[in-house]
Short mmCIF file of C-alpha atoms and ligand atoms in Angstrom, two decimals:
data_model
loop_
_atom_site.label_atom_id
_atom_site.label_comp_id
_atom_site.label_asym_id
_atom_site.label_seq_id
_atom_site.Cartn_x
_atom_site.Cartn_y
_atom_site.Cartn_z
CA MET A 267 0.00 0.00 0.00
CA ASN A 268 1.14 3.47 -0.82
CA ILE A 269 0.80 5.22 2.53
CA ILE A 270 0.86 9.00 2.65
CA ARG A 271 0.83 10.34 6.17
CA ALA A 272 -0.80 13.70 6.58
CA GLY A 273 1.89 14.70 9.03
CA LEU A 274 4.75 13.99 6.60
CA LEU A 275 3.72 15.85 3.52
CA HIS A 276 6.92 16.42 1.62
CA ARG A 277 6.79 15.21 -1.94
CA HIS A 278 3.29 13.93 -2.40
CA CYS A 279 0.52 15.42 -4.43
CA LEU A 280 -3.20 15.01 -3.84
CA PHE A 281 -3.99 15.05 -7.56
CA ASN A 282 -3.28 18.52 -8.85
CA MET A 283 -3.06 20.02 -5.36
CA ASP A 284 0.23 20.00 -3.57
CA PHE A 285 0.00 18.60 -0.05
CA ARG A 286 2.31 21.34 1.18
CA GLN A 287 -0.40 23.86 0.38
CA MET A 288 -3.07 21.80 2.11
CA HIS A 289 -3.19 23.12 5.63
CA LEU A 290 -6.65 21.57 5.99
CA LEU A 291 -5.57 17.96 5.66
CA LYS A 292 -5.42 16.86 9.31
CA ASN A 293 -4.44 13.49 10.70
CA GLN A 294 -5.65 14.01 14.26
CA ALA A 295 -9.06 14.22 15.88
CA PHE A 296 -10.33 17.49 17.39
CA ILE A 297 -11.40 17.63 21.03
CA ASN A 298 -11.66 20.68 23.26
CA GLY A 299 -9.94 22.88 20.69
CA GLU A 300 -6.93 20.57 20.45
CA TRP A 301 -5.71 18.23 17.71
CA VAL A 302 -5.34 14.89 19.45
CA CYS A 303 -4.54 11.19 18.99
CA ALA A 304 -6.70 8.37 20.33
CA GLN A 305 -6.09 7.52 23.99
CA ASN A 306 -5.14 4.03 22.79
CA LYS A 307 -2.81 5.55 20.11
CA LEU A 308 -4.40 3.39 17.40
CA VAL A 309 -4.96 4.69 13.86
CA PHE A 310 -6.89 3.55 10.80
CA PRO A 311 -6.36 4.35 7.11
CA VAL A 312 -8.60 6.58 5.00
CA LEU A 313 -8.62 5.27 1.43
CA ASN A 314 -9.20 6.92 -1.91
CA PRO A 315 -12.02 4.79 -3.40
CA ALA A 316 -10.75 5.44 -6.94
CA ASP A 317 -7.43 3.64 -6.45
CA ASP A 318 -7.35 2.34 -2.84
CA LYS A 319 -4.34 4.51 -1.99
CA VAL A 320 -4.14 5.55 1.65
CA ILE A 321 -4.65 9.32 1.92
CA ALA A 322 -3.90 9.53 5.65
CA GLU A 323 -3.99 7.53 8.85
CA ILE A 324 -6.10 9.01 11.59
CA PRO A 325 -7.07 8.17 15.20
CA ASP A 326 -9.19 5.07 15.72
CA MET A 327 -10.95 6.31 18.83
CA ASP A 328 -13.15 4.32 21.18
CA GLN A 329 -15.62 4.84 24.04
CA CYS A 330 -13.04 6.55 26.28
CA ASP A 331 -12.38 9.32 23.74
CA ALA A 332 -16.11 9.64 23.04
CA LYS A 333 -16.81 10.12 26.75
CA ILE A 334 -14.11 12.79 27.03
CA ALA A 335 -15.55 14.60 24.01
CA VAL A 336 -19.08 14.57 25.45
CA ASP A 337 -17.84 15.93 28.76
CA VAL A 338 -15.93 18.82 27.17
CA ALA A 339 -18.93 19.60 24.93
CA LEU A 340 -21.04 19.88 28.10
CA GLU A 341 -18.48 22.18 29.69
CA ALA A 342 -18.41 24.37 26.58
CA PHE A 343 -22.22 24.44 26.51
CA LYS A 344 -22.26 26.21 29.88
CA THR A 345 -20.76 29.32 28.30
CA TRP A 346 -21.80 28.96 24.63
CA ARG A 347 -25.48 28.87 25.61
CA ASP A 348 -25.10 32.31 27.21
CA THR A 349 -23.50 34.01 24.21
CA THR A 350 -25.82 36.41 22.45
CA ALA A 351 -27.51 35.38 19.24
CA LYS A 352 -25.58 38.17 17.57
CA GLU A 353 -22.23 36.75 18.73
CA ARG A 354 -23.12 33.26 17.49
CA SER A 355 -24.27 34.71 14.20
CA TYR A 356 -20.98 36.58 13.83
CA ILE A 357 -18.87 33.45 14.48
CA LEU A 358 -20.95 31.38 12.04
CA ARG A 359 -20.51 34.05 9.40
CA ASN A 360 -16.71 33.93 9.93
CA TRP A 361 -16.82 30.17 9.46
CA PHE A 362 -18.87 30.58 6.28
CA GLU A 363 -16.39 33.12 4.86
CA LEU A 364 -13.41 30.85 5.59
CA CYS A 365 -15.08 27.80 4.03
CA LYS A 366 -15.84 29.92 0.98
CA LYS A 367 -12.25 31.10 0.77
CA ASN A 368 -10.92 27.53 1.11
CA SER A 369 -13.47 25.92 -1.23
CA GLU A 370 -10.91 24.53 -3.63
CA GLU A 371 -8.92 22.74 -0.97
CA LEU A 372 -12.07 21.37 0.67
CA ALA A 373 -13.30 20.14 -2.73
CA HIS A 374 -10.05 18.27 -3.35
CA ILE A 375 -10.30 16.55 0.02
CA ILE A 376 -13.89 15.47 -0.74
CA THR A 377 -12.90 14.08 -4.14
CA ALA A 378 -9.93 12.26 -2.64
CA GLU A 379 -11.90 10.42 0.04
CA ALA A 380 -15.42 10.21 -1.45
CA GLY A 381 -14.47 9.77 -5.12
CA LYS A 382 -16.96 12.22 -6.57
CA PRO A 383 -15.94 14.36 -9.56
CA LEU A 384 -14.31 17.66 -8.62
CA ALA A 385 -17.17 19.67 -10.14
CA GLU A 386 -19.59 17.87 -7.82
CA SER A 387 -17.30 18.38 -4.82
CA ARG A 388 -17.22 22.10 -5.58
CA GLY A 389 -21.02 22.01 -5.79
CA GLU A 390 -21.17 20.29 -2.40
CA ILE A 391 -19.05 23.03 -0.82
CA LEU A 392 -21.39 25.69 -2.21
CA TYR A 393 -24.40 23.73 -0.96
CA GLY A 394 -22.86 22.95 2.46
CA ASN A 395 -21.75 26.54 2.87
CA SER A 396 -25.25 27.81 2.17
CA PHE A 397 -26.36 26.18 5.43
CA ILE A 398 -23.68 27.96 7.47
CA GLU A 399 -24.70 31.25 5.87
CA TRP A 400 -28.39 30.53 6.41
CA PHE A 401 -28.01 29.61 10.08
CA ALA A 402 -25.72 32.59 10.70
CA ASP A 403 -28.80 34.64 9.81
CA THR A 404 -31.34 32.34 11.48
CA ALA A 405 -29.46 32.53 14.80
CA ARG A 406 -30.91 36.00 15.31
CA HIS A 407 -34.51 34.95 14.65
CA ILE A 408 -35.09 32.21 17.18
CA ASN A 409 -38.00 34.07 18.68
CA GLY A 410 -40.36 33.29 21.53
CA GLU A 411 -44.02 34.12 22.03
CA VAL A 412 -46.16 36.15 24.40
CA ILE A 413 -49.57 34.46 24.65
CA PRO A 414 -52.67 36.26 25.99
CA SER A 415 -53.39 34.82 29.41
CA PRO A 416 -56.83 33.35 30.29
CA TRP A 417 -56.34 34.65 33.85
CA PRO A 418 -56.18 38.26 35.09
CA ASN A 419 -52.83 39.62 36.24
CA LYS A 420 -50.81 36.81 34.67
CA GLN A 421 -48.53 36.73 31.66
CA ILE A 422 -47.59 33.68 29.55
CA ILE A 423 -44.12 33.77 28.01
CA VAL A 424 -42.73 31.08 25.70
CA THR A 425 -38.99 30.90 24.95
CA ARG A 426 -36.77 28.49 23.05
CA GLN A 427 -33.82 27.07 24.94
CA PRO A 428 -30.87 25.14 23.50
CA ILE A 429 -31.09 21.40 24.19
CA GLY A 430 -27.43 21.00 25.20
CA VAL A 431 -24.88 18.58 23.78
CA VAL A 432 -25.82 17.13 20.38
CA SER A 433 -24.27 13.93 19.03
CA VAL A 434 -23.84 14.28 15.28
CA ILE A 435 -23.33 11.06 13.30
CA THR A 436 -22.90 11.50 9.56
CA PRO A 437 -22.51 9.46 6.35
CA TRP A 438 -19.95 9.55 3.53
CA ASN A 439 -22.04 10.63 0.54
CA PHE A 440 -22.04 14.37 1.36
CA PRO A 441 -19.20 14.56 3.90
CA PHE A 442 -19.22 18.37 4.14
CA ALA A 443 -22.87 19.33 3.72
CA MET A 444 -24.25 16.68 6.09
CA ILE A 445 -22.07 18.22 8.81
CA THR A 446 -22.70 21.92 8.14
CA ARG A 447 -26.47 21.38 7.85
CA LYS A 448 -26.55 20.01 11.39
CA VAL A 449 -23.70 21.82 13.10
CA ALA A 450 -24.50 25.37 11.93
CA ALA A 451 -28.12 24.86 13.05
CA LEU A 452 -27.26 23.53 16.49
CA MET A 453 -24.63 26.21 17.04
CA ALA A 454 -27.14 28.91 16.09
CA ALA A 455 -29.49 27.49 18.71
CA GLY A 456 -26.75 27.67 21.39
CA CYS A 457 -25.88 23.96 21.51
CA THR A 458 -22.47 22.28 21.34
CA CYS A 459 -21.63 18.98 19.65
CA VAL A 460 -19.57 15.84 19.25
CA ILE A 461 -19.33 14.75 15.62
CA LYS A 462 -18.60 11.19 14.55
CA PRO A 463 -18.02 11.40 10.80
CA SER A 464 -18.17 8.38 8.53
CA GLU A 465 -15.08 6.18 8.63
CA ASP A 466 -14.92 6.55 4.83
CA THR A 467 -14.79 10.37 4.81
CA PRO A 468 -13.46 11.81 8.10
CA LEU A 469 -10.89 14.13 6.46
CA THR A 470 -13.51 16.56 5.16
CA ALA A 471 -15.00 16.77 8.66
CA LEU A 472 -11.58 17.50 10.15
CA ALA A 473 -10.92 20.16 7.50
CA ALA A 474 -14.24 21.83 8.33
CA ALA A 475 -13.30 21.77 12.03
CA LYS A 476 -9.92 23.34 11.24
CA LEU A 477 -11.72 26.23 9.56
CA ALA A 478 -14.16 26.50 12.47
CA GLU A 479 -11.15 26.80 14.77
CA GLU A 480 -9.71 29.57 12.59
CA ALA A 481 -13.11 31.26 12.54
CA GLY A 482 -13.04 31.65 16.31
CA VAL A 483 -15.49 28.92 17.32
CA PRO A 484 -14.70 28.54 21.05
CA LYS A 485 -13.00 25.35 22.18
CA GLY A 486 -15.32 22.48 22.98
CA VAL A 487 -18.22 23.78 20.88
CA ILE A 488 -17.28 21.48 17.98
CA ASN A 489 -15.53 18.20 18.77
CA ILE A 490 -14.70 15.43 16.32
CA VAL A 491 -14.22 11.81 17.32
CA THR A 492 -12.83 9.73 14.45
CA CYS A 493 -13.03 5.95 14.39
CA SER A 494 -13.04 2.95 12.08
CA ARG A 495 -16.21 0.95 11.40
CA LYS A 496 -15.12 -1.50 14.11
CA ASN A 497 -15.47 1.22 16.75
CA ALA A 498 -18.58 2.90 15.31
CA ALA A 499 -20.95 0.89 17.53
CA PRO A 500 -19.13 1.42 20.88
CA VAL A 501 -18.54 5.11 20.13
CA GLY A 502 -22.16 5.42 18.95
CA LYS A 503 -23.37 3.85 22.20
CA VAL A 504 -21.66 6.56 24.27
CA LEU A 505 -22.94 9.28 21.93
CA CYS A 506 -26.51 8.00 22.24
CA GLU A 507 -26.66 6.86 25.85
CA ASP A 508 -24.43 9.22 27.85
CA THR A 509 -26.61 11.23 30.21
CA ASN A 510 -24.82 14.44 29.20
CA VAL A 511 -26.10 14.15 25.61
CA GLY A 512 -29.41 15.89 24.90
CA CYS A 513 -30.03 15.08 21.25
CA ILE A 514 -28.86 12.66 18.57
CA SER A 515 -28.75 14.01 15.03
CA PHE A 516 -28.09 11.26 12.50
CA THR A 517 -28.00 10.92 8.73
CA GLY A 518 -27.48 7.44 7.36
CA SER A 519 -29.19 4.13 6.75
CA THR A 520 -32.60 3.28 8.17
CA TYR A 521 -31.02 0.17 9.72
CA VAL A 522 -28.49 2.15 11.82
CA GLY A 523 -31.09 4.88 12.47
CA GLN A 524 -33.32 2.27 14.14
CA ILE A 525 -30.45 1.15 16.39
CA LEU A 526 -29.66 4.73 17.45
CA TYR A 527 -33.36 5.55 17.99
CA GLY A 528 -33.57 2.52 20.29
CA MET A 529 -30.59 3.70 22.34
CA ALA A 530 -31.94 7.27 22.48
CA ALA A 531 -35.24 5.92 23.83
CA LYS A 532 -33.52 4.77 27.04
CA GLY A 533 -32.82 8.38 28.00
CA ILE A 534 -35.93 9.83 26.28
CA LYS A 535 -33.56 11.92 24.18
CA ARG A 536 -34.47 14.09 21.25
CA VAL A 537 -33.65 12.58 17.85
CA ALA A 538 -33.31 14.09 14.40
CA LEU A 539 -33.06 11.27 11.86
CA GLU A 540 -32.48 11.59 8.11
CA LEU A 541 -32.67 8.02 6.81
CA GLY A 542 -32.96 6.14 3.55
CA GLY A 543 -35.28 7.03 0.69
CA ASN A 544 -36.91 5.26 -2.25
CA ALA A 545 -37.86 8.20 -4.46
CA PRO A 546 -40.35 7.75 -7.31
CA PHE A 547 -39.81 9.86 -10.43
CA ILE A 548 -43.18 10.02 -12.19
CA VAL A 549 -43.62 11.21 -15.78
CA PHE A 550 -47.16 11.95 -17.04
CA PRO A 551 -48.14 12.34 -20.70
CA SER A 552 -48.40 16.16 -20.51
CA ALA A 553 -44.78 16.51 -19.30
CA ASP A 554 -42.04 18.19 -21.31
CA LEU A 555 -40.05 15.03 -21.96
CA GLU A 556 -36.76 16.73 -22.83
CA HIS A 557 -36.91 18.69 -19.56
CA ALA A 558 -37.96 15.56 -17.62
CA ALA A 559 -34.97 13.65 -19.03
CA ASP A 560 -32.58 16.47 -18.09
CA GLN A 561 -33.95 16.48 -14.55
CA ALA A 562 -33.85 12.67 -14.44
CA MET A 563 -30.11 12.83 -15.11
CA LEU A 564 -29.63 15.10 -12.10
CA ALA A 565 -32.01 13.18 -9.84
CA LYS A 566 -30.41 9.83 -10.71
CA PHE A 567 -26.74 10.32 -11.53
CA ARG A 568 -25.68 13.09 -9.15
CA ASN A 569 -23.03 11.59 -6.85
CA ASN A 570 -23.35 8.47 -9.02
CA GLY A 571 -26.73 7.66 -7.51
CA GLN A 572 -25.41 7.73 -3.95
CA ALA A 573 -27.93 10.16 -2.51
CA CYS A 574 -30.90 9.45 -0.25
CA ILE A 575 -33.11 11.75 -2.35
CA GLY A 576 -31.84 10.21 -5.61
CA ALA A 577 -34.55 8.95 -7.99
CA ASN A 578 -34.89 5.23 -7.28
CA ARG A 579 -37.86 4.20 -9.45
CA PHE A 580 -38.83 5.82 -12.75
CA LEU A 581 -42.57 5.46 -13.29
CA ILE A 582 -43.40 6.43 -16.86
CA HIS A 583 -46.94 6.68 -18.33
CA GLU A 584 -47.49 4.14 -21.12
CA ASP A 585 -48.32 6.88 -23.67
CA VAL A 586 -44.86 8.45 -23.37
CA TYR A 587 -42.84 5.46 -22.15
CA ASP A 588 -41.02 4.68 -25.40
CA ASP A 589 -40.31 8.36 -26.16
CA PHE A 590 -39.01 9.10 -22.65
CA ILE A 591 -36.81 5.98 -22.55
CA LYS A 592 -35.30 6.89 -25.92
CA ILE A 593 -34.36 10.42 -24.76
CA PHE A 594 -33.19 9.22 -21.33
CA LYS A 595 -31.02 6.51 -22.91
CA GLU A 596 -29.38 9.03 -25.23
CA ARG A 597 -28.69 11.35 -22.30
CA ILE A 598 -27.12 8.59 -20.18
CA ALA A 599 -25.00 7.34 -23.09
CA SER A 600 -23.70 10.80 -23.95
CA LYS A 601 -23.44 12.50 -20.55
CA CYS A 602 -22.28 9.83 -18.09
CA VAL A 603 -18.48 9.66 -18.20
CA LEU A 604 -17.04 7.20 -15.70
CA GLY A 605 -13.56 7.72 -14.23
CA HIS A 606 -11.39 9.21 -11.52
CA GLY A 607 -13.00 12.28 -9.98
CA THR A 608 -10.06 14.55 -10.72
CA LYS A 609 -10.01 13.81 -14.45
CA GLU A 610 -11.37 16.55 -16.70
CA GLY A 611 -14.78 15.67 -18.15
CA VAL A 612 -15.58 12.85 -15.73
CA THR A 613 -19.17 13.03 -14.39
CA CYS A 614 -19.40 9.72 -12.48
CA GLY A 615 -16.76 8.52 -10.01
CA PRO A 616 -16.36 5.21 -8.20
CA LEU A 617 -18.83 3.86 -5.66
CA ILE A 618 -17.64 4.47 -2.14
CA ASN A 619 -16.44 0.94 -1.32
CA LEU A 620 -16.54 -2.67 -2.44
CA ALA A 621 -19.50 -3.55 -0.25
CA GLN A 622 -21.59 -0.87 -1.98
CA THR A 623 -20.41 -2.04 -5.42
CA LYS A 624 -21.34 -5.63 -4.61
CA LYS A 625 -24.76 -4.52 -3.37
CA VAL A 626 -25.53 -2.62 -6.58
CA ALA A 627 -24.23 -5.46 -8.78
CA GLY A 628 -26.26 -7.99 -6.76
CA LEU A 629 -29.50 -6.01 -7.21
CA VAL A 630 -28.96 -5.69 -10.98
CA ASP A 631 -28.01 -9.36 -11.40
CA ASP A 632 -31.09 -10.44 -9.44
CA ALA A 633 -33.31 -8.27 -11.68
CA ILE A 634 -31.69 -9.63 -14.87
CA SER A 635 -32.15 -13.22 -13.68
CA LYS A 636 -35.88 -12.50 -13.22
CA GLY A 637 -36.36 -10.97 -16.67
CA ALA A 638 -35.30 -7.30 -16.49
CA LYS A 639 -33.79 -5.92 -19.69
CA VAL A 640 -30.48 -4.05 -19.61
CA GLU A 641 -30.61 -1.14 -22.07
CA LEU A 642 -27.28 0.32 -20.99
CA GLY A 643 -24.50 -0.71 -18.59
CA GLY A 644 -25.31 -3.48 -16.14
CA LYS A 645 -21.86 -4.40 -14.84
CA VAL A 646 -18.70 -3.27 -13.07
CA ALA A 647 -16.32 -1.37 -15.38
CA LYS A 648 -13.36 -3.54 -14.38
CA ASP A 649 -11.00 -1.85 -16.82
CA ILE A 650 -11.25 1.35 -14.74
CA GLY A 651 -11.35 -0.24 -11.29
CA ASP A 652 -13.30 -2.62 -9.08
CA LYS A 653 -15.58 0.10 -7.65
CA PHE A 654 -16.59 1.71 -10.93
CA TYR A 655 -20.11 0.62 -11.92
CA GLU A 656 -21.41 1.44 -15.38
CA SER A 657 -24.27 3.93 -15.66
CA THR A 658 -27.19 1.58 -16.13
CA LEU A 659 -30.69 1.70 -17.60
CA LEU A 660 -32.88 -1.22 -16.58
CA LEU A 661 -36.31 -1.90 -18.17
CA ASN A 662 -39.16 -4.37 -17.55
CA VAL A 663 -38.69 -4.30 -13.78
CA THR A 664 -41.38 -6.20 -11.83
CA PRO A 665 -42.38 -6.32 -8.12
CA ASP A 666 -40.72 -9.70 -7.51
CA MET A 667 -37.27 -8.19 -8.14
CA LYS A 668 -35.27 -6.93 -5.14
CA ILE A 669 -34.41 -3.74 -7.03
CA TYR A 670 -38.13 -2.86 -7.13
CA GLN A 671 -38.25 -2.42 -3.34
CA GLU A 672 -34.75 -1.52 -2.19
CA GLU A 673 -32.84 1.73 -2.26
CA VAL A 674 -30.22 1.13 -4.98
CA PHE A 675 -27.73 3.87 -3.96
CA GLY A 676 -25.91 3.47 -7.25
CA PRO A 677 -26.03 4.53 -10.93
CA VAL A 678 -28.95 2.33 -11.96
CA ALA A 679 -32.14 3.82 -13.43
CA VAL A 680 -35.00 1.40 -12.89
CA CYS A 681 -37.99 1.96 -15.19
CA LEU A 682 -41.62 0.84 -14.93
CA LYS A 683 -44.71 1.58 -17.04
CA PHE A 684 -48.06 2.73 -15.59
CA LYS A 685 -51.54 3.40 -17.01
CA THR A 686 -53.39 5.71 -14.58
CA GLU A 687 -52.70 8.39 -11.96
CA GLU A 688 -54.12 6.08 -9.28
CA GLU A 689 -51.77 3.28 -10.30
CA ALA A 690 -48.77 5.65 -10.25
CA LEU A 691 -49.71 6.77 -6.75
CA GLN A 692 -50.22 3.21 -5.57
CA ILE A 693 -46.79 2.12 -6.83
CA ALA A 694 -45.06 5.29 -5.61
CA ASN A 695 -46.50 4.99 -2.10
CA SER A 696 -45.94 1.23 -1.78
CA THR A 697 -42.73 1.66 0.22
CA LYS A 698 -41.87 2.12 3.87
CA SER A 699 -39.69 5.08 2.90
CA GLY A 700 -41.04 8.60 2.45
CA LEU A 701 -38.27 11.07 1.69
CA ALA A 702 -38.28 12.68 -1.78
CA SER A 703 -40.55 12.25 -4.81
CA TYR A 704 -40.63 13.83 -8.26
CA VAL A 705 -43.56 14.47 -10.60
CA PHE A 706 -43.50 15.72 -14.19
CA THR A 707 -46.77 17.10 -15.51
CA LYS A 708 -48.12 20.30 -17.04
CA GLU A 709 -51.63 19.77 -15.62
CA LEU A 710 -52.08 22.05 -12.63
CA GLY A 711 -54.80 19.95 -11.02
CA GLN A 712 -52.70 16.82 -11.37
CA ALA A 713 -49.68 18.59 -9.83
CA PHE A 714 -51.75 19.57 -6.78
CA ARG A 715 -53.35 16.12 -6.47
CA MET A 716 -49.95 14.45 -6.57
CA SER A 717 -48.48 16.91 -4.07
CA GLY A 718 -51.33 16.10 -1.69
CA LYS A 719 -51.37 12.33 -2.09
CA LEU A 720 -47.71 11.36 -2.35
CA GLU A 721 -46.63 10.00 1.04
CA PHE A 722 -43.25 11.72 1.05
CA GLY A 723 -41.73 14.58 3.02
CA MET A 724 -40.67 16.37 -0.17
CA VAL A 725 -42.26 16.63 -3.62
CA GLY A 726 -40.53 18.18 -6.63
CA ILE A 727 -42.98 19.19 -9.38
CA ASN A 728 -41.09 19.39 -12.70
CA ASP A 729 -37.75 19.47 -10.89
CA GLY A 730 -35.13 16.86 -10.00
CA ILE A 731 -33.04 18.94 -7.58
CA ILE A 732 -35.05 20.15 -4.60
CA SER A 733 -32.65 20.73 -1.74
CA ALA A 734 -31.41 24.11 -0.49
CA ALA A 735 -30.90 25.86 2.84
CA GLU A 736 -34.28 27.63 2.67
CA PRO A 737 -36.84 24.75 2.44
CA PRO A 738 -37.25 22.06 5.13
CA PHE A 739 -35.48 18.81 4.22
CA GLY A 740 -36.76 15.59 5.75
CA GLY A 741 -38.84 12.48 5.43
CA ILE A 742 -41.86 10.67 6.82
CA LYS A 743 -42.48 6.96 7.55
CA GLU A 744 -39.15 5.09 7.88
CA SER A 745 -37.23 7.95 6.22
CA GLY A 746 -36.90 9.76 9.49
CA ILE A 747 -37.94 12.31 12.05
CA GLY A 748 -37.35 16.05 12.00
CA ARG A 749 -36.32 18.62 9.41
CA GLU A 750 -33.02 20.21 8.40
CA GLY A 751 -32.50 23.62 6.85
CA SER A 752 -35.25 26.28 6.85
CA LYS A 753 -36.44 27.94 10.05
CA HIS A 754 -37.46 24.48 11.32
CA GLY A 755 -33.91 23.10 11.20
CA VAL A 756 -32.87 25.16 14.17
CA GLU A 757 -35.98 24.24 16.16
CA GLU A 758 -34.81 20.61 16.30
CA TYR A 759 -32.09 21.73 18.70
CA THR A 760 -34.27 23.72 21.06
CA ASP A 761 -36.74 22.95 23.82
CA ILE A 762 -39.84 25.06 24.26
CA LYS A 763 -40.09 26.61 27.72
CA TYR A 764 -43.32 28.08 29.10
CA THR A 765 -43.04 30.51 32.00
CA LEU A 766 -46.08 31.87 33.82
CA PHE A 767 -45.55 35.28 35.41
CA SER A 768 -48.26 35.60 38.05
CA ALA A 769 -49.43 37.96 40.76
CA LEU A 770 -48.66 40.92 38.54
CA ASP A 771 -51.02 43.07 40.64
CA LYS A 772 -49.22 42.34 43.92
P1 LIG B 966 -23.87 4.19 5.10
O1 LIG B 966 -24.46 3.04 4.38
O2 LIG B 966 -24.10 5.49 4.49
O3 LIG B 966 -22.46 3.96 5.55
P2 LIG B 966 -24.62 3.84 7.79
O4 LIG B 966 -25.95 4.08 8.41
O5 LIG B 966 -24.07 2.46 7.82
O6 LIG B 966 -24.77 4.36 6.33
O7 LIG B 966 -23.52 4.81 8.40
C1 LIG B 966 -23.77 6.17 8.66
C2 LIG B 966 -22.97 6.57 9.87
O8 LIG B 966 -23.37 5.79 10.98
C3 LIG B 966 -21.46 6.36 9.73
O9 LIG B 966 -20.80 7.43 10.38
C4 LIG B 966 -21.24 5.05 10.49
O10 LIG B 966 -19.94 4.90 11.02
C5 LIG B 966 -22.22 5.23 11.61
N1 LIG B 966 -22.62 3.98 12.27
C6 LIG B 966 -22.76 2.75 11.75
N2 LIG B 966 -23.14 1.87 12.70
C7 LIG B 966 -23.25 2.57 13.86
C8 LIG B 966 -23.63 2.25 15.21
N3 LIG B 966 -23.98 1.02 15.56
N4 LIG B 966 -23.63 3.25 16.12
C9 LIG B 966 -23.30 4.51 15.76
N5 LIG B 966 -22.94 4.87 14.53
C10 LIG B 966 -22.91 3.92 13.59
#
């Protein structure tokens, strides 16, 4: 293995960026404002999924480190909670400005550890930064209420108080944005946090923390505990069960979300869960098919299909099925360019790891064995590498195939034909997930009916990209609890307090 240690950066290059210029590439965890090793001194490697090279070795922390981090976050909370909203807003704005200034370096770190094309990494920095900017503003609008009292000489006052220490557990698919969306919100509310980033992409989290440090975020407000997958469960147990933790904010699989929710239940802790999706992408006969195909490309192939709001099932009306498939196929064939994320022109990188590649290949192979037709792709592009899966278009998918029900999380467009609006709704809603959904129609009444009847937290009408800092992001059913972004995102990290002021005539 070609090991490059972040601490010994002499001759190596991270693609076209020189390591010597990369002051954000850290190889230590961040606790109480200090860059630290694990108590046990163990490390684990962070790999580049494109070529399996080791980018850095970082601390493989366990329960002891997690406990220390929770305790310092509680200590920091005692003073951070009493800062003014204006001060918190000011610090968040500094952090935003520094992330903006260092976008290029952050983007290179994302591409190195997550594999996504540089253009997409730059897009993620813009998107992730928009949450820091948004919550820098929102911090000053966490208002209370004065409610008319039913009794004479009494006053009812409602205020919002920060919950306390928040445990933040994040995935690898958006290693920057999934952190800023939570951390900027909780900081605006007056909370502090311990972040456990994904074992696949901890370097982006550490880089963001480095910039937070430079921005003047007080020590202990943001702490990062890094660990390998082996230690994720013991570290997660401390982060969910320690009595000093007030809230668990998690983005990841429904399976792990259920485990964390169970642990949180023991302490009746607040949870904010962003879990898996199974988004339908529905095209009606009145739709502009060229536009629908353009949006389908974004909804399906962004981050190579590794997004919880990615389109998972394409439901196409029988009247326009052949026409839509023809346009969609042309788009995929001409626009999807598979390769290393740093290479000019590449639009689809590797999948994050071998397990994910095997899962995608298994779902496609199962569908093919049961009669699905491969129009494009359908296999690993071994000539590029063992984690590069071809951009795939799969037709004739039926309910008995695993790919019909499961979240693919890969570059496979699964297409089905429907006859009526009722049938489209029935198929779309026949899942335990309820995150994002997409509808393409020019009929106003149909757009409203679909918006009302789709059992999903988010509905995009004639659009395949719906997320931003301003609207509330989140799901229903097994896709989660709570909302991120918008004015609601900050409310997740506050408790409502009612105070009765009485005897005002005495
Ligand atoms: P993904 O498939 O995106 O890796 P996971 O839900 O498996 O989704 O992982 C999301 C995050 O949850 C990662 O940071 C991972 O390390 C963490 N994680 C996995 N298992 C546990 C656990 N038992 N307790 C706490 N965190 C966990």
